[in-house]
Amino acid sequence: MSGLLFDGADWSFDTIQKIHDRVEEIALGEMKLEVYPNQIEIITAEQMLDGYAASGMPINYSHWSFGKRFVQHEGHYRKGFQDLAYEIVINSSPCISYVMEGNTALMQTLVIAHAAFGHNHFFRNNMLFKEWTDATGILDYLQFAKTYIAHCEETYGERAVESLLDAAHALMTHGVHRSPRRRKVDFRTEQARAAERRAYDEKIYNELWSTLPSGSPKTVLRTADERLADLLELPQENILYFLEKTAPRLAPWQRELLRIVRLLAQYFHPQRQTKVMNEGTATYVHYKIMNRLHECGNITDGAFLEFLGSHTNVVFQPGFDDRRFGSINPYALGFAMMSDLERVCVSPTAEDREWLPQLAGCNDPVNALKDIWANYRDESFISQFLSPRLMRDWRMFQLVDDPKETTLRVEAIHDERGYRRIRRAFAREYDLGHTDPQIEVVSVDLEGDRRLILQHSVREGRLLAGRDAGEVLGYLADLWGYPVLLREVDENGAGMREHTAEPRQRAA
Amino acid sequence: MYVIDRRLNPSGKSLPNRQRFLRRAGKILREAVRNLSSSRPIREIGEAGVVIIPARGIDEPSFHTGSDGAHTRVLPGNKEFLEGDRIARPSGSGSGKGRGAGNNAGGGGGGEDEFKVALSAEEFLSLFLEDLELPDLERRKLSLTDSTGLRRAGYQRGGSPANLALTRTMRNALSRRMALKRPKPDEIERARQASTDADLGEDEQHSDAMRAELEALELRTRSIPYIDPIDIRYRRFEPSPRPVAQAVMFCVMDVSGSMTEHMKDIAKRFFMLLYVFLERRYKQVEIVFIRHTDEAREVDEKTFFESRETGGTRVSSALKETLRIIEERYPVDDWNIYIAQASDGDNENGDSEKSLTLMRDGLLPLSQYFAYLEVDEPHNDSPMSTLWKTYAHLEPGPSMRRVTSRQEIYPVFRELFRKRSEAEATSR
């Protein structure tokens, strides 16, 4: 199909429909992306600010912290410190993309390609999202949460609900399951597995073994601690889950609220783990689509230049010594890595063949990338696919700040000796398991004062920030209803520091 | 694919949450408002503004690692470093470039130190009043006005002839006449003409018919009046609060050396509150600042609160100056006069008699309200001051209060309202 989709900056609903149809032809027909059905909603700047405040969700329950976020963004926006995003996209089915009414026709095209196809494909196919989020149910669930919490406010008072939500929000980062839980035992599969085990035993049966003297049968006397751990599923890293299931003094509605906060945390958890990949995918997809549109003569040269300008801004990465440097730009890194992988697929060098043998020269970049989009998260993506070439292009180096030394140390640079070390260190920065402190509920003193005991496994001497930890622990004690103890222990199990908290008010 | 236009959806979805946030941040916001209001001129007390509050008070804590331990970070843009190079720690922040990888992982914890909140005029004022710890009841009273006037409010069927709404009455009459098909004058004229013409002709029958038609029309005209009592409307009036046009507020303050900043701050708050109160009640409020030591001078607001003077204390000088300004510029017939005096209570020996005369014969009869505010340091149980003893002789005297901290300012106001409502009760 050819012919201009639009001319000039103005657009109408027909234009948007036309743009969407043409982009869809390219995305689904040529790139073979798989997406949820799209729903594009046009909103005003005011509504975009509302969207920011409610963590991007179209519906959300009421809490002062959302108001705080709103005031923050509103202040920045009105002062002109901050531009608003061109879009917000929601991992739901249908996939809702909010686009601003103030965008030009070209920007709407870009946004549709980026959000409605790039992000959408990622949401639908990435294994983290598949495993942990329910795209079809999320909006209904939010509606339920909103109504339920409003109902609780009416019944039990705004203050009670607010203090519970405060406590739950403080623990939100530790209210997610990081790995799939043990599934319920299913009789048929168990039977099959038992049969398999027997078959294996028969296969390796050897008369000789039966001549070995066997010791007395093992006693299965378990200690009280072991029984307790079994009963309470300890150790448990999902603190909110633990409280919801076992906190002794919570009312049913309070458990339900904890559950709501916990499920939302879990819903957002994949997004925290895939910032680079998610934005990289969307940016790569929009770049491909926009180029294709230009090749086919669907957009003018002028519009294409506008696109290039805005694309360049999006993928801009200043160096560490630049005044504008804040952190690694996930759009820039993701796009650079995916473009680099495309190069490896199509025209690999000898180095690429050594580093990325599975991709080098496969000549099918789209399918190779789709496989990556489906099966990796930031940490594994970087640790496997960051090529030496890109490290050289970006001139990466690894810096260590050890308080025991008086100066910073350059640990590795982009050379033969450094590639692997840089890649490993870089990937770890994106590993939430590494950056988030690892805190687990380890025990409850059932015979004493019902004290809840948690443990922070300190890595490389990085203790918790004391003031915040104290406050969060206070909230935790409120929920638990009895004293709480948090031990910080180092890699060898030696205690480094302890925090305690008493409940301030009894949870009703 | 659907394209949905959400632009017409109600916006302001976040406003309830914003209100919750303001309530949550109430204490620190009130502090911020207090600080801002003490640096604001009295007249601007009720205006919108941006207050800055420390982010510490409203942060959302989470478990995250602090700055202890080793941090490692991969950065782009290496130009000169080789492996093993040592770089001096960037000075200043203490935590260098290498920090931060884990710091902000928690999301809400760290971040900005300050937080700006734009408050509307209404919000600002209510926070200001909250900070004074006025109960809600009093706050509502503040905005009440007690003199009422009449205001046009539509039409009614009954009323005095002076209030006859002519246009509305005529309009009703016209529509009624049209609805009932009352013949118009030219229709009757035409019929009469036709009847006369028919009379001149030979056709008896036709002439009769014409006459009958004319008679029918005339009958109809007579039976449907031009104006019927049901058409008549009168203008309706409704009593409504109407502020007395203008007021002048005299701020009189002792600025001799014995007045500390704390005392002045209390005085300023009192003046502000009085201004807020007057501003809601009157269309125009003027403020006159008079400061005195042993002699009095009219000054601008800045000088009033900020510069210091030395000298003795002679209250009568200020009272005389006030009286002079009233006589010169504020005729009692046109102005409501409010006087608020703040002092630590010192007065020169021998000045009491003079002050007493000035008050009794001059200021008290002229003014709507005279408030004497005796300010003091907290926990200072000094015996009754000279000035207090002097004023205590007056009957009826000024509203007097002794205030040592800003929470106590409100009782003075309660007294003000009680007095007024009692006065009304007796006058009715």
mmCIF file of C-alpha atoms in Angstrom, chain B residues 19-309:
data_model
loop_
_atom_site.group_PDB
_atom_site.id
_atom_site.type_symbol
_atom_site.label_atom_id
_atom_site.label_comp_id
_atom_site.label_asym_id
_atom_site.label_seq_id
_atom_site.Cartn_x
_atom_site.Cartn_y
_atom_site.Cartn_z
ATOM 1 C CA GLN B 19 -6.863 16.760 49.205
ATOM 2 C CA ARG B 20 -5.838 13.646 51.087
ATOM 3 C CA PHE B 21 -2.235 14.531 50.549
ATOM 4 C CA LEU B 22 -2.764 18.057 51.877
ATOM 5 C CA ARG B 23 -4.513 16.656 54.918
ATOM 6 C CA ARG B 24 -1.746 14.156 55.443
ATOM 7 C CA ALA B 25 0.920 16.799 55.162
ATOM 8 C CA GLY B 26 -1.206 19.046 57.360
ATOM 9 C CA LYS B 27 1.236 19.592 60.173
ATOM 10 C CA ILE B 28 4.264 20.453 58.090
ATOM 11 C CA LEU B 29 2.133 22.425 55.662
ATOM 12 C CA ARG B 30 0.799 24.518 58.528
ATOM 13 C CA GLU B 31 4.347 25.118 59.660
ATOM 14 C CA ALA B 32 5.312 26.195 56.169
ATOM 15 C CA VAL B 33 2.277 28.455 55.942
ATOM 16 C CA ARG B 34 3.179 29.963 59.291
ATOM 17 C CA ASN B 35 6.695 30.734 58.140
ATOM 18 C CA LEU B 36 5.491 32.167 54.875
ATOM 19 C CA SER B 37 2.757 34.235 56.475
ATOM 20 C CA SER B 38 5.105 35.841 58.945
ATOM 21 C CA SER B 39 7.158 37.095 56.031
ATOM 22 C CA ARG B 40 4.111 38.242 54.086
ATOM 23 C CA PRO B 41 2.543 41.676 54.340
ATOM 24 C CA ILE B 42 -0.763 41.607 56.216
ATOM 25 C CA ARG B 43 -2.773 42.442 53.127
ATOM 26 C CA GLU B 44 -1.549 39.391 51.227
ATOM 27 C CA ILE B 45 -2.385 36.935 53.923
ATOM 28 C CA GLY B 46 -5.263 35.434 52.005
ATOM 29 C CA GLU B 47 -3.542 34.957 48.665
ATOM 30 C CA ALA B 48 -2.561 31.817 46.815
ATOM 31 C CA GLY B 49 1.056 30.843 46.980
ATOM 32 C CA VAL B 50 3.664 28.157 46.725
ATOM 33 C CA VAL B 51 4.971 26.727 49.948
ATOM 34 C CA ILE B 52 8.036 24.562 50.232
ATOM 35 C CA ILE B 53 7.945 21.689 52.643
ATOM 36 C CA PRO B 54 10.710 19.247 53.500
ATOM 37 C CA ALA B 55 10.205 15.935 51.704
ATOM 38 C CA ARG B 56 11.243 14.182 54.884
ATOM 39 C CA GLY B 57 7.894 14.672 56.509
ATOM 40 C CA ILE B 58 5.890 13.001 53.774
ATOM 41 C CA ASP B 59 8.215 10.335 52.462
ATOM 42 C CA GLU B 60 7.161 6.783 51.925
ATOM 43 C CA PRO B 61 9.776 4.575 53.532
ATOM 44 C CA SER B 62 10.850 1.256 52.099
ATOM 45 C CA PHE B 63 13.581 -1.263 52.761
ATOM 46 C CA HIS B 64 16.606 -0.246 50.736
ATOM 47 C CA THR B 65 20.320 -0.330 51.217
ATOM 48 C CA GLY B 66 22.107 2.723 52.447
ATOM 49 C CA SER B 67 25.524 4.034 51.610
ATOM 50 C CA ASP B 68 27.444 1.451 53.634
ATOM 51 C CA GLY B 69 29.580 -1.097 51.874
ATOM 52 C CA ALA B 70 31.143 -1.329 48.472
ATOM 53 C CA HIS B 71 29.311 -0.241 45.363
ATOM 54 C CA THR B 72 30.218 -0.999 41.826
ATOM 55 C CA ARG B 73 28.861 0.636 38.761
ATOM 56 C CA VAL B 74 29.325 0.431 35.016
ATOM 57 C CA LEU B 75 29.415 3.790 33.280
ATOM 58 C CA PRO B 76 29.615 4.854 29.653
ATOM 59 C CA GLY B 77 31.963 7.398 28.083
ATOM 60 C CA ASN B 78 35.403 6.331 29.243
ATOM 61 C CA LYS B 79 38.004 8.563 27.664
ATOM 62 C CA GLU B 80 41.271 8.078 29.482
ATOM 63 C CA PHE B 81 40.986 5.464 32.216
ATOM 64 C CA LEU B 82 42.897 2.213 32.157
ATOM 65 C CA GLU B 83 42.287 -0.784 34.327
ATOM 66 C CA GLY B 84 43.566 -0.220 37.833
ATOM 67 C CA ASP B 85 43.485 3.575 37.644
ATOM 68 C CA ARG B 86 42.640 5.404 40.810
ATOM 69 C CA ILE B 87 40.299 8.352 40.750
ATOM 70 C CA ALA B 88 39.846 10.801 43.562
ATOM 71 C CA ARG B 89 36.425 10.602 45.115
ATOM 72 C CA PRO B 90 34.281 13.458 43.895
ATOM 73 C CA SER B 91 34.063 15.884 46.763
ATOM 74 C CA GLY B 92 30.860 17.247 48.165
ATOM 75 C CA SER B 93 28.191 14.657 48.359
ATOM 76 C CA GLY B 94 30.336 12.158 50.253
ATOM 77 C CA SER B 95 28.835 9.343 48.309
ATOM 78 C CA GLY B 96 30.555 9.348 44.979
ATOM 79 C CA LYS B 97 29.687 8.361 41.482
ATOM 80 C CA GLY B 98 29.949 4.747 42.435
ATOM 81 C CA ARG B 99 27.066 5.080 44.834
ATOM 82 C CA GLY B 100 23.508 5.143 44.004
ATOM 83 C CA ALA B 101 23.142 1.923 42.107
ATOM 84 C CA GLY B 102 21.358 0.464 45.079
ATOM 85 C CA ASN B 103 20.261 3.695 46.608
ATOM 86 C CA ASN B 104 17.257 4.483 44.571
ATOM 87 C CA ALA B 105 16.193 0.974 43.913
ATOM 88 C CA GLY B 106 13.511 1.359 46.539
ATOM 89 C CA GLY B 107 11.780 4.008 44.520
ATOM 90 C CA GLY B 108 10.122 6.253 47.041
ATOM 91 C CA GLY B 109 12.796 6.498 49.671
ATOM 92 C CA GLY B 110 15.488 8.901 48.636
ATOM 93 C CA GLY B 111 15.095 11.607 46.058
ATOM 94 C CA GLU B 112 14.397 15.245 46.523
ATOM 95 C CA ASP B 113 14.879 17.052 49.775
ATOM 96 C CA GLU B 114 12.232 19.646 49.149
ATOM 97 C CA PHE B 115 8.737 19.526 47.926
ATOM 98 C CA LYS B 116 6.792 22.428 46.483
ATOM 99 C CA VAL B 117 3.056 22.647 46.931
ATOM 100 C CA ALA B 118 0.983 25.274 45.186
ATOM 101 C CA LEU B 119 -1.907 26.278 47.429
ATOM 102 C CA SER B 120 -4.989 28.149 46.388
ATOM 103 C CA ALA B 121 -6.043 31.225 48.331
ATOM 104 C CA GLU B 122 -8.765 29.259 50.068
ATOM 105 C CA GLU B 123 -6.384 26.483 51.113
ATOM 106 C CA PHE B 124 -3.783 28.933 52.281
ATOM 107 C CA LEU B 125 -6.223 30.811 54.456
ATOM 108 C CA SER B 126 -7.724 27.725 55.943
ATOM 109 C CA LEU B 127 -4.270 26.391 56.815
ATOM 110 C CA PHE B 128 -3.429 29.731 58.327
ATOM 111 C CA LEU B 129 -6.544 29.658 60.464
ATOM 112 C CA GLU B 130 -5.959 26.034 61.379
ATOM 113 C CA ASP B 131 -2.539 26.970 62.604
ATOM 114 C CA LEU B 132 -4.127 29.455 64.975
ATOM 115 C CA GLU B 133 -6.153 26.529 66.245
ATOM 116 C CA LEU B 134 -9.462 28.212 65.737
ATOM 117 C CA PRO B 135 -12.260 25.732 66.135
ATOM 118 C CA ASP B 136 -14.356 25.191 63.023
ATOM 119 C CA LEU B 137 -17.253 27.019 64.557
ATOM 120 C CA GLU B 138 -15.323 30.208 64.766
ATOM 121 C CA ARG B 139 -14.015 29.883 61.287
ATOM 122 C CA ARG B 140 -17.516 29.732 59.926
ATOM 123 C CA LYS B 141 -18.466 32.764 61.869
ATOM 124 C CA LEU B 142 -15.588 34.643 60.391
ATOM 125 C CA SER B 143 -17.193 34.616 57.006
ATOM 126 C CA LEU B 144 -20.633 35.534 58.353
ATOM 127 C CA THR B 145 -21.803 39.061 57.916
ATOM 128 C CA ASP B 146 -24.489 40.352 60.168
ATOM 129 C CA SER B 147 -25.883 43.436 58.480
ATOM 130 C CA THR B 148 -28.459 42.556 55.849
ATOM 131 C CA GLY B 149 -29.781 44.378 52.834
ATOM 132 C CA LEU B 150 -32.385 43.620 50.197
ATOM 133 C CA ARG B 151 -31.599 42.086 46.912
ATOM 134 C CA ARG B 152 -33.799 41.636 43.824
ATOM 135 C CA ALA B 153 -34.882 38.034 43.542
ATOM 136 C CA GLY B 154 -37.412 37.365 40.766
ATOM 137 C CA TYR B 155 -41.131 38.177 40.827
ATOM 138 C CA GLN B 156 -44.115 37.497 42.990
ATOM 139 C CA ARG B 157 -47.893 37.779 42.652
ATOM 140 C CA GLY B 158 -48.558 40.081 45.544
ATOM 141 C CA GLY B 159 -46.833 43.215 46.685
ATOM 142 C CA SER B 160 -47.037 46.921 47.084
ATOM 143 C CA PRO B 161 -47.905 49.073 44.047
ATOM 144 C CA ALA B 162 -44.513 50.690 44.197
ATOM 145 C CA ASN B 163 -42.982 47.359 43.309
ATOM 146 C CA LEU B 164 -45.196 46.659 40.297
ATOM 147 C CA ALA B 165 -43.132 44.990 37.609
ATOM 148 C CA LEU B 166 -44.631 46.725 34.604
ATOM 149 C CA THR B 167 -42.802 44.981 31.816
ATOM 150 C CA ARG B 168 -43.387 41.537 33.233
ATOM 151 C CA THR B 169 -47.073 42.329 33.840
ATOM 152 C CA MET B 170 -47.530 43.571 30.275
ATOM 153 C CA ARG B 171 -45.786 40.569 28.875
ATOM 154 C CA ASN B 172 -48.055 38.221 30.815
ATOM 155 C CA ALA B 173 -51.088 40.197 29.664
ATOM 156 C CA LEU B 174 -50.006 40.043 26.048
ATOM 157 C CA SER B 175 -49.476 36.316 26.081
ATOM 158 C CA ARG B 176 -52.786 35.735 27.794
ATOM 159 C CA ARG B 177 -54.590 37.912 25.217
ATOM 160 C CA MET B 178 -52.940 36.089 22.381
ATOM 161 C CA ALA B 179 -53.741 32.710 23.858
ATOM 162 C CA LEU B 180 -57.421 33.612 24.326
ATOM 163 C CA LYS B 181 -57.595 35.236 20.883
ATOM 164 C CA ARG B 182 -58.800 38.640 22.059
ATOM 165 C CA PRO B 183 -59.556 40.638 18.903
ATOM 166 C CA LYS B 184 -57.057 43.312 18.082
ATOM 167 C CA PRO B 185 -58.271 46.947 17.713
ATOM 168 C CA ASP B 186 -57.677 46.983 13.950
ATOM 169 C CA GLU B 187 -59.670 43.760 13.576
ATOM 170 C CA ILE B 188 -62.647 45.458 15.275
ATOM 171 C CA GLU B 189 -62.089 48.561 13.187
ATOM 172 C CA ARG B 190 -62.169 46.455 10.043
ATOM 173 C CA ALA B 191 -65.324 44.671 11.182
ATOM 174 C CA ARG B 192 -66.972 47.994 12.012
ATOM 175 C CA GLN B 193 -65.992 49.336 8.598
ATOM 176 C CA ALA B 194 -67.394 46.209 6.962
ATOM 177 C CA SER B 195 -70.587 46.540 8.960
ATOM 178 C CA THR B 196 -71.036 50.194 7.995
ATOM 179 C CA ASP B 197 -70.373 49.313 4.359
ATOM 180 C CA ALA B 198 -72.936 46.494 4.580
ATOM 181 C CA ASP B 199 -75.475 48.859 6.138
ATOM 182 C CA LEU B 200 -75.084 51.177 3.160
ATOM 183 C CA GLY B 201 -75.715 48.261 0.789
ATOM 184 C CA GLU B 202 -79.003 46.564 -0.010
ATOM 185 C CA ASP B 203 -78.374 43.134 1.223
ATOM 186 C CA GLU B 204 -80.206 43.104 4.573
ATOM 187 C CA GLN B 205 -79.045 39.644 5.432
ATOM 188 C CA HIS B 206 -75.418 40.460 4.807
ATOM 189 C CA SER B 207 -75.721 43.623 6.863
ATOM 190 C CA ASP B 208 -77.169 41.648 9.794
ATOM 191 C CA ALA B 209 -74.410 39.123 9.604
ATOM 192 C CA MET B 210 -71.805 41.838 9.606
ATOM 193 C CA ARG B 211 -73.361 43.527 12.576
ATOM 194 C CA ALA B 212 -73.562 40.254 14.447
ATOM 195 C CA GLU B 213 -69.911 39.621 13.738
ATOM 196 C CA LEU B 214 -69.005 43.059 14.992
ATOM 197 C CA GLU B 215 -71.039 42.522 18.113
ATOM 198 C CA ALA B 216 -69.443 39.140 18.727
ATOM 199 C CA LEU B 217 -66.000 40.735 18.433
ATOM 200 C CA GLU B 218 -66.909 43.543 20.768
ATOM 201 C CA LEU B 219 -68.352 41.117 23.258
ATOM 202 C CA ARG B 220 -65.210 39.093 23.163
ATOM 203 C CA THR B 221 -63.145 42.214 23.677
ATOM 204 C CA ARG B 222 -65.174 43.166 26.715
ATOM 205 C CA SER B 223 -65.121 39.717 28.250
ATOM 206 C CA ILE B 224 -61.348 39.321 27.881
ATOM 207 C CA PRO B 225 -59.783 42.213 29.731
ATOM 208 C CA TYR B 226 -56.719 43.997 28.491
ATOM 209 C CA ILE B 227 -55.017 43.456 31.847
ATOM 210 C CA ASP B 228 -56.291 40.837 34.213
ATOM 211 C CA PRO B 229 -55.344 40.580 37.899
ATOM 212 C CA ILE B 230 -53.658 37.262 37.135
ATOM 213 C CA ASP B 231 -51.177 39.060 34.873
ATOM 214 C CA ILE B 232 -49.904 41.304 37.553
ATOM 215 C CA ARG B 233 -46.444 40.710 38.934
ATOM 216 C CA TYR B 234 -44.474 42.501 41.587
ATOM 217 C CA ARG B 235 -40.770 42.636 42.021
ATOM 218 C CA ARG B 236 -39.625 40.386 44.785
ATOM 219 C CA PHE B 237 -36.844 41.247 47.201
ATOM 220 C CA GLU B 238 -34.893 39.001 49.429
ATOM 221 C CA PRO B 239 -32.889 39.946 52.454
ATOM 222 C CA SER B 240 -29.211 39.272 51.870
ATOM 223 C CA PRO B 241 -26.072 39.998 53.782
ATOM 224 C CA ARG B 242 -24.647 43.303 52.816
ATOM 225 C CA PRO B 243 -21.403 44.474 54.189
ATOM 226 C CA VAL B 244 -21.094 47.957 55.444
ATOM 227 C CA ALA B 245 -19.043 49.603 52.816
ATOM 228 C CA GLN B 246 -15.718 50.319 54.408
ATOM 229 C CA ALA B 247 -13.651 49.904 57.484
ATOM 230 C CA VAL B 248 -10.401 51.184 58.768
ATOM 231 C CA MET B 249 -8.209 49.196 61.046
ATOM 232 C CA PHE B 250 -5.729 50.890 63.296
ATOM 233 C CA CYS B 251 -2.770 48.823 64.361
ATOM 234 C CA VAL B 252 -1.247 50.461 67.368
ATOM 235 C CA MET B 253 1.888 48.976 68.806
ATOM 236 C CA ASP B 254 4.385 49.807 71.456
ATOM 237 C CA VAL B 255 7.856 49.454 69.934
ATOM 238 C CA SER B 256 9.945 50.446 72.881
ATOM 239 C CA GLY B 257 12.927 48.285 73.760
ATOM 240 C CA SER B 258 10.985 46.022 76.072
ATOM 241 C CA MET B 259 8.999 44.511 73.172
ATOM 242 C CA THR B 260 10.736 41.345 71.988
ATOM 243 C CA GLU B 261 10.464 39.684 68.581
ATOM 244 C CA HIS B 262 8.272 37.022 70.101
ATOM 245 C CA MET B 263 5.829 39.634 71.339
ATOM 246 C CA LYS B 264 5.826 41.391 67.994
ATOM 247 C CA ASP B 265 5.129 38.097 66.250
ATOM 248 C CA ILE B 266 2.086 37.505 68.427
ATOM 249 C CA ALA B 267 0.929 41.039 67.746
ATOM 250 C CA LYS B 268 1.365 40.547 64.023
ATOM 251 C CA ARG B 269 -0.704 37.389 64.091
ATOM 252 C CA PHE B 270 -3.434 39.176 65.907
ATOM 253 C CA PHE B 271 -3.413 41.997 63.391
ATOM 254 C CA MET B 272 -3.491 39.488 60.544
ATOM 255 C CA LEU B 273 -6.451 37.685 61.972
ATOM 256 C CA LEU B 274 -8.286 40.912 62.485
ATOM 257 C CA TYR B 275 -7.522 41.859 58.917
ATOM 258 C CA VAL B 276 -8.818 38.538 57.602
ATOM 259 C CA PHE B 277 -11.969 39.036 59.599
ATOM 260 C CA LEU B 278 -12.515 42.589 58.433
ATOM 261 C CA GLU B 279 -11.702 41.791 54.862
ATOM 262 C CA ARG B 280 -14.452 39.235 54.698
ATOM 263 C CA ARG B 281 -16.929 41.638 56.173
ATOM 264 C CA TYR B 282 -16.191 44.872 54.390
ATOM 265 C CA LYS B 283 -15.671 45.743 50.768
ATOM 266 C CA GLN B 284 -12.773 47.981 51.524
ATOM 267 C CA VAL B 285 -10.429 47.788 54.428
ATOM 268 C CA GLU B 286 -7.730 50.304 55.102
ATOM 269 C CA ILE B 287 -4.965 49.762 57.566
ATOM 270 C CA VAL B 288 -3.203 52.456 59.509
ATOM 271 C CA PHE B 289 -0.049 51.571 61.377
ATOM 272 C CA ILE B 290 0.824 53.648 64.378
ATOM 273 C CA ARG B 291 3.870 52.882 66.443
ATOM 274 C CA HIS B 292 4.863 54.645 69.549
ATOM 275 C CA THR B 293 7.503 54.969 72.196
ATOM 276 C CA ASP B 294 7.109 58.171 74.081
ATOM 277 C CA GLU B 295 5.860 59.755 70.920
ATOM 278 C CA ALA B 296 3.742 58.239 68.168
ATOM 279 C CA ARG B 297 4.142 58.170 64.431
ATOM 280 C CA GLU B 298 2.179 56.792 61.519
ATOM 281 C CA VAL B 299 4.432 54.452 59.513
ATOM 282 C CA ASP B 300 4.238 51.902 56.714
ATOM 283 C CA GLU B 301 3.931 48.212 57.442
ATOM 284 C CA LYS B 302 7.576 47.357 56.976
ATOM 285 C CA THR B 303 8.792 49.966 59.377
ATOM 286 C CA PHE B 304 6.012 49.058 61.742
ATOM 287 C CA PHE B 305 7.172 45.507 62.216
ATOM 288 C CA GLU B 306 10.827 45.697 61.504
ATOM 289 C CA SER B 307 12.645 48.726 62.741
ATOM 290 C CA ARG B 308 13.246 49.326 66.390
ATOM 291 C CA GLU B 309 13.258 52.451 68.403
#
